[in-house]
mmCIF file of C-alpha atoms in Angstrom:
data_model
loop_
_atom_site.group_PDB
_atom_site.id
_atom_site.type_symbol
_atom_site.label_atom_id
_atom_site.label_comp_id
_atom_site.label_asym_id
_atom_site.label_seq_id
_atom_site.Cartn_x
_atom_site.Cartn_y
_atom_site.Cartn_z
ATOM 1 C CA MET A 26 0.000 0.000 0.000
ATOM 2 C CA ASN A 27 1.214 3.479 -0.804
ATOM 3 C CA PRO A 28 1.997 5.674 2.203
ATOM 4 C CA VAL A 29 -0.327 8.571 2.977
ATOM 5 C CA CYS A 30 0.954 12.105 3.403
ATOM 6 C CA HIS A 31 -1.071 14.621 5.437
ATOM 7 C CA PRO A 32 -0.677 18.353 4.641
ATOM 8 C CA ARG A 33 -1.265 19.952 8.072
ATOM 9 C CA GLY A 34 -1.851 23.301 6.420
ATOM 10 C CA ARG A 35 0.809 22.972 3.721
ATOM 11 C CA THR A 36 -0.130 23.600 0.105
ATOM 12 C CA GLN A 37 2.152 20.919 -1.266
ATOM 13 C CA CYS A 38 3.513 17.689 0.179
ATOM 14 C CA PRO A 39 7.170 16.635 -0.193
ATOM 15 C CA HIS A 40 6.167 14.472 -3.130
ATOM 16 C CA GLY A 41 4.884 17.399 -5.200
ATOM 17 C CA THR A 42 1.147 16.744 -4.930
ATOM 18 C CA ARG A 43 -1.070 19.781 -4.328
ATOM 19 C CA PHE A 44 -3.803 19.678 -1.710
ATOM 20 C CA ALA A 45 -7.413 20.727 -2.057
ATOM 21 C CA SER A 46 -8.871 23.755 -0.333
ATOM 22 C CA GLY A 47 -9.703 23.543 3.338
ATOM 23 C CA ARG A 48 -12.919 25.503 2.728
ATOM 24 C CA GLY A 49 -15.664 23.776 0.786
ATOM 25 C CA ARG A 50 -13.449 20.689 0.705
ATOM 26 C CA VAL A 51 -14.729 17.579 -1.004
ATOM 27 C CA ALA A 52 -14.860 14.627 1.378
ATOM 28 C CA GLY A 53 -11.717 12.546 1.267
ATOM 29 C CA LEU A 54 -9.397 15.275 0.023
ATOM 30 C CA GLY A 55 -6.589 17.051 1.804
ATOM 31 C CA TRP A 56 -4.197 14.113 1.598
ATOM 32 C CA CYS A 57 -1.801 12.649 -0.907
ATOM 33 C CA ALA A 58 -1.515 9.003 -1.919
ATOM 34 C CA VAL A 59 2.181 8.869 -2.680
ATOM 35 C CA SER A 60 2.938 6.733 -5.711
ATOM 36 C CA ASP A 61 5.693 4.147 -5.593
ATOM 37 C CA GLU A 62 5.716 4.057 -9.380
ATOM 38 C CA PRO A 63 8.691 5.396 -11.331
ATOM 39 C CA GLU A 64 8.045 8.782 -12.927
ATOM 40 C CA ALA A 65 7.946 7.207 -16.402
ATOM 41 C CA ASN A 66 5.049 4.936 -15.395
ATOM 42 C CA ARG A 67 2.841 7.650 -13.927
ATOM 43 C CA ARG A 68 -0.249 8.851 -15.722
ATOM 44 C CA THR A 69 -0.637 12.508 -16.720
ATOM 45 C CA TYR A 70 -3.848 14.497 -16.275
ATOM 46 C CA SER A 71 -4.433 17.883 -17.892
ATOM 47 C CA TYR A 72 -6.651 20.456 -16.174
ATOM 48 C CA LEU A 73 -7.427 24.158 -16.424
ATOM 49 C CA GLY A 74 -4.770 25.770 -14.252
ATOM 50 C CA PRO A 75 -3.040 27.193 -12.446
ATOM 51 C CA ALA A 76 -3.423 25.617 -9.015
ATOM 52 C CA GLY A 77 -6.483 26.713 -7.067
ATOM 53 C CA THR A 78 -9.121 26.455 -9.793
ATOM 54 C CA PHE A 79 -12.447 24.639 -9.580
ATOM 55 C CA THR A 80 -11.102 22.255 -12.233
ATOM 56 C CA GLU A 81 -8.247 21.278 -9.936
ATOM 57 C CA ALA A 82 -10.815 20.571 -7.205
ATOM 58 C CA ALA A 83 -12.682 18.298 -9.629
ATOM 59 C CA LEU A 84 -9.504 16.417 -10.561
ATOM 60 C CA ALA A 85 -8.755 15.936 -6.867
ATOM 61 C CA GLN A 86 -11.916 13.795 -6.692
ATOM 62 C CA VAL A 87 -10.458 11.187 -9.080
ATOM 63 C CA PRO A 88 -8.894 8.419 -6.955
ATOM 64 C CA GLU A 89 -6.655 7.122 -9.738
ATOM 65 C CA ALA A 90 -5.243 10.619 -10.335
ATOM 66 C CA ARG A 91 -3.753 10.934 -6.852
ATOM 67 C CA GLY A 92 -0.004 10.690 -6.843
ATOM 68 C CA GLN A 93 0.120 11.070 -10.633
ATOM 69 C CA ASN A 94 1.313 13.970 -12.816
ATOM 70 C CA TRP A 95 -1.057 16.941 -13.067
ATOM 71 C CA ARG A 96 -0.511 19.194 -16.070
ATOM 72 C CA PRO A 97 -2.033 22.719 -15.815
ATOM 73 C CA VAL A 98 -3.151 24.196 -19.155
ATOM 74 C CA ARG A 99 -4.668 27.481 -20.293
ATOM 75 C CA ASN A 100 -7.933 26.429 -21.932
ATOM 76 C CA VAL A 101 -10.252 23.525 -22.765
ATOM 77 C CA GLY A 102 -8.895 23.119 -26.290
ATOM 78 C CA GLU A 103 -5.357 22.694 -25.001
ATOM 79 C CA ALA A 104 -6.489 20.147 -22.406
ATOM 80 C CA LEU A 105 -8.256 17.990 -24.991
ATOM 81 C CA ALA A 106 -5.425 18.373 -27.509
ATOM 82 C CA ASP A 107 -3.086 16.993 -24.831
ATOM 83 C CA VAL A 108 -5.204 13.837 -24.759
ATOM 84 C CA VAL A 109 -5.576 13.478 -28.535
ATOM 85 C CA GLU A 110 -1.858 14.040 -29.154
ATOM 86 C CA GLY A 111 -0.728 11.779 -26.296
ATOM 87 C CA ARG A 112 0.773 14.321 -23.884
ATOM 88 C CA SER A 113 -1.832 13.367 -21.275
ATOM 89 C CA ASP A 114 -3.809 10.242 -20.469
ATOM 90 C CA ALA A 115 -6.945 12.207 -19.594
ATOM 91 C CA ALA A 116 -8.218 15.756 -19.148
ATOM 92 C CA MET A 117 -10.673 17.273 -16.685
ATOM 93 C CA ILE A 118 -12.959 19.907 -18.225
ATOM 94 C CA ALA A 119 -16.065 21.812 -17.112
ATOM 95 C CA ILE A 120 -19.109 20.854 -19.189
ATOM 96 C CA GLU A 121 -22.124 22.380 -17.419
ATOM 97 C CA ASN A 122 -23.009 24.889 -14.709
ATOM 98 C CA SER A 123 -26.284 24.905 -12.802
ATOM 99 C CA VAL A 124 -26.499 28.709 -13.124
ATOM 100 C CA ASP A 125 -25.060 29.459 -16.567
ATOM 101 C CA GLY A 126 -25.950 26.207 -18.356
ATOM 102 C CA GLY A 127 -23.690 24.334 -20.759
ATOM 103 C CA VAL A 128 -20.064 25.335 -21.321
ATOM 104 C CA SER A 129 -20.162 26.037 -25.044
ATOM 105 C CA THR A 130 -16.399 25.871 -25.615
ATOM 106 C CA ALA A 131 -16.261 22.368 -24.147
ATOM 107 C CA GLN A 132 -19.330 21.177 -26.049
ATOM 108 C CA ASP A 133 -17.986 22.499 -29.352
ATOM 109 C CA ALA A 134 -14.557 20.969 -28.748
ATOM 110 C CA LEU A 135 -16.053 17.539 -28.042
ATOM 111 C CA ALA A 136 -18.129 17.837 -31.226
ATOM 112 C CA THR A 137 -15.165 18.627 -33.460
ATOM 113 C CA MET A 138 -12.206 16.750 -31.962
ATOM 114 C CA PRO A 139 -12.298 13.010 -32.830
ATOM 115 C CA GLY A 140 -10.991 10.169 -30.714
ATOM 116 C CA LEU A 141 -12.284 11.327 -27.300
ATOM 117 C CA ARG A 142 -14.435 9.545 -24.730
ATOM 118 C CA ILE A 143 -15.984 10.728 -21.445
ATOM 119 C CA VAL A 144 -15.094 8.236 -18.700
ATOM 120 C CA GLY A 145 -16.451 9.961 -15.583
ATOM 121 C CA GLU A 146 -18.249 13.001 -14.199
ATOM 122 C CA TYR A 147 -17.658 15.009 -11.036
ATOM 123 C CA LEU A 148 -19.588 17.779 -9.272
ATOM 124 C CA VAL A 149 -17.948 20.761 -7.577
ATOM 125 C CA PRO A 150 -19.919 23.318 -5.529
ATOM 126 C CA VAL A 151 -19.403 26.821 -6.899
ATOM 127 C CA GLU A 152 -18.256 28.794 -3.878
ATOM 128 C CA PHE A 153 -16.498 32.148 -3.915
ATOM 129 C CA VAL A 154 -14.373 34.066 -1.431
ATOM 130 C CA LEU A 155 -13.227 37.674 -1.360
ATOM 131 C CA VAL A 156 -9.503 37.980 -0.674
ATOM 132 C CA GLY A 157 -7.037 40.840 -0.368
ATOM 133 C CA ARG A 158 -3.381 41.473 0.290
ATOM 134 C CA PRO A 159 -2.278 40.631 3.857
ATOM 135 C CA GLY A 160 -3.560 43.302 6.224
ATOM 136 C CA THR A 161 -6.459 44.409 4.004
ATOM 137 C CA ARG A 162 -9.795 45.077 5.734
ATOM 138 C CA LEU A 163 -13.194 44.618 4.099
ATOM 139 C CA GLU A 164 -14.111 48.258 4.736
ATOM 140 C CA ASP A 165 -11.041 49.348 2.743
ATOM 141 C CA VAL A 166 -12.215 47.653 -0.459
ATOM 142 C CA SER A 167 -13.462 49.850 -3.290
ATOM 143 C CA LEU A 168 -11.994 48.131 -6.380
ATOM 144 C CA VAL A 169 -12.674 44.414 -6.932
ATOM 145 C CA ALA A 170 -10.948 42.184 -9.498
ATOM 146 C CA ALA A 171 -12.995 39.236 -10.739
ATOM 147 C CA HIS A 172 -13.636 37.069 -13.757
ATOM 148 C CA PRO A 173 -16.869 38.398 -15.359
ATOM 149 C CA VAL A 174 -18.794 35.152 -14.697
ATOM 150 C CA ALA A 175 -17.713 35.056 -11.048
ATOM 151 C CA TYR A 176 -18.525 38.754 -10.684
ATOM 152 C CA ALA A 177 -22.043 38.196 -12.049
ATOM 153 C CA GLN A 178 -22.599 35.321 -9.601
ATOM 154 C CA CYS A 179 -21.577 37.510 -6.625
ATOM 155 C CA LEU A 180 -23.171 40.786 -7.686
ATOM 156 C CA ARG A 181 -26.030 40.702 -5.169
ATOM 157 C CA TRP A 182 -23.609 40.243 -2.260
ATOM 158 C CA LEU A 183 -21.261 42.933 -3.593
ATOM 159 C CA THR A 184 -24.109 45.407 -4.046
ATOM 160 C CA ALA A 185 -25.331 44.877 -0.501
ATOM 161 C CA THR A 186 -21.918 44.767 1.181
ATOM 162 C CA LEU A 187 -19.795 47.104 -0.977
ATOM 163 C CA PRO A 188 -22.357 49.335 -2.719
ATOM 164 C CA ALA A 189 -19.726 51.840 -3.938
ATOM 165 C CA HIS A 190 -17.298 49.270 -5.367
ATOM 166 C CA ALA A 191 -16.004 49.173 -8.948
ATOM 167 C CA HIS A 192 -15.105 46.063 -10.962
ATOM 168 C CA ILE A 193 -11.881 45.198 -12.801
ATOM 169 C CA PRO A 194 -12.320 42.180 -15.144
ATOM 170 C CA ALA A 195 -9.790 39.366 -14.694
ATOM 171 C CA ALA A 196 -8.839 36.546 -17.048
ATOM 172 C CA SER A 197 -9.695 33.834 -14.507
ATOM 173 C CA ASN A 198 -10.638 33.254 -10.879
ATOM 174 C CA VAL A 199 -6.995 32.582 -10.091
ATOM 175 C CA ALA A 200 -5.614 35.523 -12.091
ATOM 176 C CA SER A 201 -7.813 37.924 -10.117
ATOM 177 C CA ALA A 202 -5.996 36.944 -6.894
ATOM 178 C CA VAL A 203 -2.543 36.529 -8.424
ATOM 179 C CA GLY A 204 -2.690 40.135 -9.609
ATOM 180 C CA LEU A 205 -2.964 41.308 -6.012
ATOM 181 C CA ILE A 206 0.225 39.495 -5.007
ATOM 182 C CA ASP A 207 2.434 40.158 -8.030
ATOM 183 C CA GLY A 208 1.461 43.847 -8.226
ATOM 184 C CA THR A 209 -0.081 43.712 -11.696
ATOM 185 C CA SER A 210 -3.553 44.616 -10.406
ATOM 186 C CA ASP A 211 -4.708 47.899 -8.879
ATOM 187 C CA ALA A 212 -7.618 46.158 -7.177
ATOM 188 C CA ASP A 213 -8.042 46.186 -3.392
ATOM 189 C CA ALA A 214 -9.572 42.697 -3.370
ATOM 190 C CA ALA A 215 -10.350 39.779 -5.643
ATOM 191 C CA ILE A 216 -13.105 37.221 -6.054
ATOM 192 C CA ALA A 217 -11.660 33.715 -6.269
ATOM 193 C CA ALA A 218 -12.375 30.057 -5.587
ATOM 194 C CA PRO A 219 -11.779 28.909 -1.979
ATOM 195 C CA GLY A 220 -8.828 26.796 -3.130
ATOM 196 C CA ILE A 221 -6.780 29.955 -3.663
ATOM 197 C CA LEU A 222 -6.279 30.168 0.104
ATOM 198 C CA GLU A 223 -4.103 27.047 -0.040
ATOM 199 C CA HIS A 224 -1.857 28.429 -2.761
ATOM 200 C CA LEU A 225 -1.429 32.198 -2.208
ATOM 201 C CA ASP A 226 -0.622 34.327 0.808
ATOM 202 C CA VAL A 227 -3.848 36.321 0.758
ATOM 203 C CA GLU A 228 -6.160 37.693 3.433
ATOM 204 C CA LEU A 229 -9.633 36.147 3.638
ATOM 205 C CA LEU A 230 -12.097 39.054 3.748
ATOM 206 C CA ALA A 231 -15.358 37.164 3.257
ATOM 207 C CA GLU A 232 -16.479 33.680 2.280
ATOM 208 C CA GLY A 233 -19.685 32.245 0.853
ATOM 209 C CA ILE A 234 -20.268 35.411 -1.185
ATOM 210 C CA GLY A 235 -21.963 33.687 -4.139
ATOM 211 C CA ASP A 236 -25.568 34.677 -4.718
ATOM 212 C CA ASN A 237 -26.682 31.074 -5.309
ATOM 213 C CA ALA A 238 -25.692 28.723 -2.504
ATOM 214 C CA GLU A 239 -26.789 25.704 -4.580
ATOM 215 C CA ALA A 240 -24.622 26.506 -7.611
ATOM 216 C CA VAL A 241 -22.711 23.494 -8.915
ATOM 217 C CA THR A 242 -20.384 22.942 -11.862
ATOM 218 C CA ARG A 243 -20.320 19.560 -13.567
ATOM 219 C CA PHE A 244 -16.952 18.356 -14.829
ATOM 220 C CA VAL A 245 -16.134 15.389 -17.043
ATOM 221 C CA LEU A 246 -12.943 13.358 -17.296
ATOM 222 C CA VAL A 247 -12.071 12.768 -20.950
ATOM 223 C CA SER A 248 -9.684 10.125 -22.276
ATOM 224 C CA ARG A 249 -8.862 8.707 -25.670
ATOM 225 C CA THR A 250 -11.512 6.375 -27.076
ATOM 226 C CA VAL A 251 -11.969 3.283 -24.899
ATOM 227 C CA ALA A 252 -14.687 0.664 -24.475
ATOM 228 C CA PRO A 253 -17.439 1.742 -22.044
ATOM 229 C CA PRO A 254 -17.217 0.327 -18.515
ATOM 230 C CA GLU A 255 -19.823 -2.154 -17.317
ATOM 231 C CA PRO A 256 -23.200 -0.663 -16.299
ATOM 232 C CA THR A 257 -23.682 0.226 -12.637
ATOM 233 C CA GLY A 258 -27.424 0.967 -12.742
ATOM 234 C CA ALA A 259 -26.627 4.639 -12.076
ATOM 235 C CA ASP A 260 -25.208 5.661 -15.440
ATOM 236 C CA LYS A 261 -25.375 8.445 -17.981
ATOM 237 C CA THR A 262 -24.814 8.410 -21.748
ATOM 238 C CA SER A 263 -23.594 11.549 -23.539
ATOM 239 C CA LEU A 264 -23.778 12.110 -27.276
ATOM 240 C CA ILE A 265 -24.096 14.763 -29.959
ATOM 241 C CA ALA A 266 -26.531 14.492 -32.864
ATOM 242 C CA GLU A 267 -27.530 16.560 -35.887
ATOM 243 C CA LEU A 268 -30.963 16.825 -37.489
ATOM 244 C CA PRO A 269 -31.241 15.401 -41.035
ATOM 245 C CA ASP A 270 -32.802 18.601 -42.411
ATOM 246 C CA ASP A 271 -34.900 21.591 -41.402
ATOM 247 C CA HIS A 272 -38.561 20.556 -41.452
ATOM 248 C CA PRO A 273 -41.509 20.824 -39.050
ATOM 249 C CA GLY A 274 -41.237 18.271 -36.271
ATOM 250 C CA ALA A 275 -37.606 17.284 -36.948
ATOM 251 C CA LEU A 276 -36.532 17.882 -33.344
ATOM 252 C CA LEU A 277 -39.599 16.024 -32.062
ATOM 253 C CA GLU A 278 -38.715 13.046 -34.260
ATOM 254 C CA MET A 279 -35.231 12.964 -32.762
ATOM 255 C CA LEU A 280 -36.534 13.168 -29.194
ATOM 256 C CA GLU A 281 -39.035 10.375 -29.873
ATOM 257 C CA GLN A 282 -36.098 7.990 -30.277
ATOM 258 C CA PHE A 283 -35.646 8.334 -26.514
ATOM 259 C CA ALA A 284 -39.207 8.966 -25.335
ATOM 260 C CA THR A 285 -40.653 5.826 -26.967
ATOM 261 C CA ARG A 286 -38.048 3.747 -25.112
ATOM 262 C CA GLY A 287 -38.591 5.327 -21.695
ATOM 263 C CA ILE A 288 -35.284 7.189 -21.594
ATOM 264 C CA ASN A 289 -35.099 10.464 -19.692
ATOM 265 C CA LEU A 290 -32.886 13.271 -21.007
ATOM 266 C CA SER A 291 -31.083 15.274 -18.312
ATOM 267 C CA LEU A 292 -29.481 17.665 -20.812
ATOM 268 C CA LEU A 293 -30.552 18.908 -24.242
ATOM 269 C CA ALA A 294 -28.576 21.864 -25.584
ATOM 270 C CA SER A 295 -28.288 23.257 -29.097
ATOM 271 C CA ARG A 296 -25.056 24.554 -30.599
ATOM 272 C CA PRO A 297 -24.618 26.099 -34.068
ATOM 273 C CA ILE A 298 -22.786 23.820 -36.490
ATOM 274 C CA GLY A 299 -21.254 26.897 -38.101
ATOM 275 C CA ASP A 300 -21.649 26.071 -41.780
ATOM 276 C CA ALA A 301 -24.914 27.993 -42.291
ATOM 277 C CA LEU A 302 -27.569 29.946 -40.395
ATOM 278 C CA GLY A 303 -30.186 27.759 -38.763
ATOM 279 C CA ARG A 304 -27.986 24.631 -38.649
ATOM 280 C CA TYR A 305 -27.612 23.190 -35.163
ATOM 281 C CA ARG A 306 -26.218 20.138 -33.415
ATOM 282 C CA PHE A 307 -27.702 18.902 -30.153
ATOM 283 C CA VAL A 308 -25.744 17.937 -27.050
ATOM 284 C CA ILE A 309 -27.619 15.192 -25.198
ATOM 285 C CA ASP A 310 -27.247 13.527 -21.796
ATOM 286 C CA ALA A 311 -29.507 10.484 -21.469
ATOM 287 C CA ASP A 312 -30.150 8.453 -18.317
ATOM 288 C CA GLY A 313 -28.802 4.939 -18.805
ATOM 289 C CA HIS A 314 -25.940 2.958 -20.334
ATOM 290 C CA ILE A 315 -25.209 1.912 -23.915
ATOM 291 C CA LYS A 316 -25.298 -1.725 -22.744
ATOM 292 C CA ASP A 317 -28.902 -1.268 -21.554
ATOM 293 C CA GLU A 318 -31.231 -2.759 -24.188
ATOM 294 C CA ARG A 319 -33.437 0.338 -24.294
ATOM 295 C CA MET A 320 -30.453 2.672 -24.735
ATOM 296 C CA ALA A 321 -28.859 0.517 -27.433
ATOM 297 C CA ASP A 322 -32.178 0.416 -29.291
ATOM 298 C CA ALA A 323 -32.528 4.209 -29.001
ATOM 299 C CA LEU A 324 -29.021 4.774 -30.359
ATOM 300 C CA LEU A 325 -29.727 2.493 -33.317
ATOM 301 C CA GLY A 326 -32.874 4.501 -34.028
ATOM 302 C CA LEU A 327 -30.988 7.764 -33.669
ATOM 303 C CA ARG A 328 -28.257 6.533 -36.014
ATOM 304 C CA ARG A 329 -30.876 5.704 -38.675
ATOM 305 C CA PHE A 330 -32.467 9.145 -38.227
ATOM 306 C CA SER A 331 -29.473 11.469 -37.887
ATOM 307 C CA PRO A 332 -26.767 12.107 -40.501
ATOM 308 C CA LYS A 333 -24.180 12.398 -37.716
ATOM 309 C CA VAL A 334 -24.142 10.940 -34.219
ATOM 310 C CA ILE A 335 -21.117 11.300 -31.939
ATOM 311 C CA PHE A 336 -21.069 8.882 -29.000
ATOM 312 C CA LEU A 337 -19.208 10.613 -26.162
ATOM 313 C CA GLY A 338 -19.469 7.845 -23.602
ATOM 314 C CA SER A 339 -21.463 5.931 -20.999
ATOM 315 C CA TYR A 340 -20.170 6.394 -17.464
ATOM 316 C CA PRO A 341 -21.298 6.367 -13.805
ATOM 317 C CA ARG A 342 -23.345 9.354 -12.654
ATOM 318 C CA ALA A 343 -21.654 11.645 -10.156
ATOM 319 C CA ASP A 344 -24.714 11.623 -7.892
ATOM 320 C CA HIS A 345 -24.928 7.787 -7.973
ATOM 321 C CA ALA A 346 -28.705 8.066 -8.486
ATOM 322 C CA ILE A 347 -30.182 4.773 -9.728
ATOM 323 C CA VAL A 348 -31.919 5.212 -13.083
ATOM 324 C CA ARG A 349 -35.618 4.327 -12.755
ATOM 325 C CA TYR A 350 -37.865 3.326 -15.664
ATOM 326 C CA PRO A 351 -41.196 1.491 -16.201
ATOM 327 C CA ASP A 352 -41.093 -2.305 -16.361
ATOM 328 C CA ARG A 353 -42.206 -2.243 -20.002
ATOM 329 C CA TYR A 354 -38.750 -0.846 -20.892
ATOM 330 C CA SER A 355 -36.710 -3.475 -19.031
ATOM 331 C CA ASP A 356 -33.987 -5.412 -20.851
ATOM 332 C CA ASP A 357 -36.062 -8.617 -20.681
ATOM 333 C CA VAL A 358 -38.902 -7.006 -22.623
ATOM 334 C CA PHE A 359 -36.571 -5.983 -25.471
ATOM 335 C CA VAL A 360 -34.973 -9.443 -25.556
ATOM 336 C CA GLU A 361 -38.389 -11.172 -25.589
ATOM 337 C CA ALA A 362 -39.585 -8.943 -28.438
ATOM 338 C CA ARG A 363 -36.530 -9.842 -30.539
ATOM 339 C CA ASP A 364 -37.034 -13.548 -29.794
ATOM 340 C CA TRP A 365 -40.685 -13.229 -30.825
ATOM 341 C CA LEU A 366 -39.727 -11.650 -34.155
ATOM 342 C CA ARG A 367 -37.023 -14.251 -34.710
ATOM 343 C CA GLY A 368 -39.610 -16.969 -34.169
ATOM 344 C CA LEU A 369 -41.986 -15.429 -36.704
ATOM 345 C CA LEU A 370 -39.231 -15.302 -39.307
ATOM 346 C CA SER A 371 -38.374 -18.949 -38.686
ATOM 347 C CA GLY A 372 -41.988 -20.096 -39.145
ATOM 348 C CA GLU A 373 -42.866 -20.751 -35.521
ATOM 349 C CA PRO A 374 -46.557 -20.373 -34.595
ATOM 350 C CA ASP A 375 -47.474 -17.026 -33.017
ATOM 351 C CA ARG A 376 -48.872 -18.390 -29.782
#
């Protein structure tokens, strides 16, 4: 068994593994499973860096990533290119936010970059803190640096607490805080993810400043194309499909491939294909696994209907919720129906 290294407040253990934030920490984090493997045998995981991002917190939830090499990158495209071109074994990317909806850059990248497969999903609560340089007091803050999305999600708190403040846009949640320390920002304080407190010497001015306490970002771990894992009963299937042409009821016909087989869709988002106005592809998350008879039958129907279907993967749900469906859509019913048809074709009596 690999030894376990406890941080005791440190941001990095002697083995080079970063620790998750002490605030809003995901259960089981804050320790490092030290790998006995040689460096050459370790797996590499790309994630949106630098250290302290929500993406790093999502990657910290992956048991097999602990003690491995973590490669910070600048954007989703770079993370996925690392996987396609072999620099990384997998990449963690944000795919959906409960407040802002789907992450369009990630959805478009998955639609256009071949050879990728989603192998897992992870949920990270979207929590924000306000930090300043050491010695800063909340009442001294008049200029706040923040990524525009983070700023919008904290605007109600800022308006009530710092009504006279002004906003300086930042490139990321980490960059907003880094600017305070390296002197590149004129801001008095910055909005950042709680994990920043483990990586920078900043003063915590306020925590839990997000306007939506239930906000969650969904991340997916993406690898090169592999066979789907065995079903768990609590699975999700992700895919992208295009409509055959623009005619009344075309979208309904696509959705019927799932509805007539008792499959619930937890995500349906449209994205422009880009070759002409009015041409869209649809990003779909369906409850179930490709090895479920009803899901396999739906995908066959979708393949016959759509000119292009991209299977992104079947993988365990992050919430571990068992997928429920009526008995008439059980695997046995689909198998019995095929046996019945096979019997008719072979001349057996229909009794």
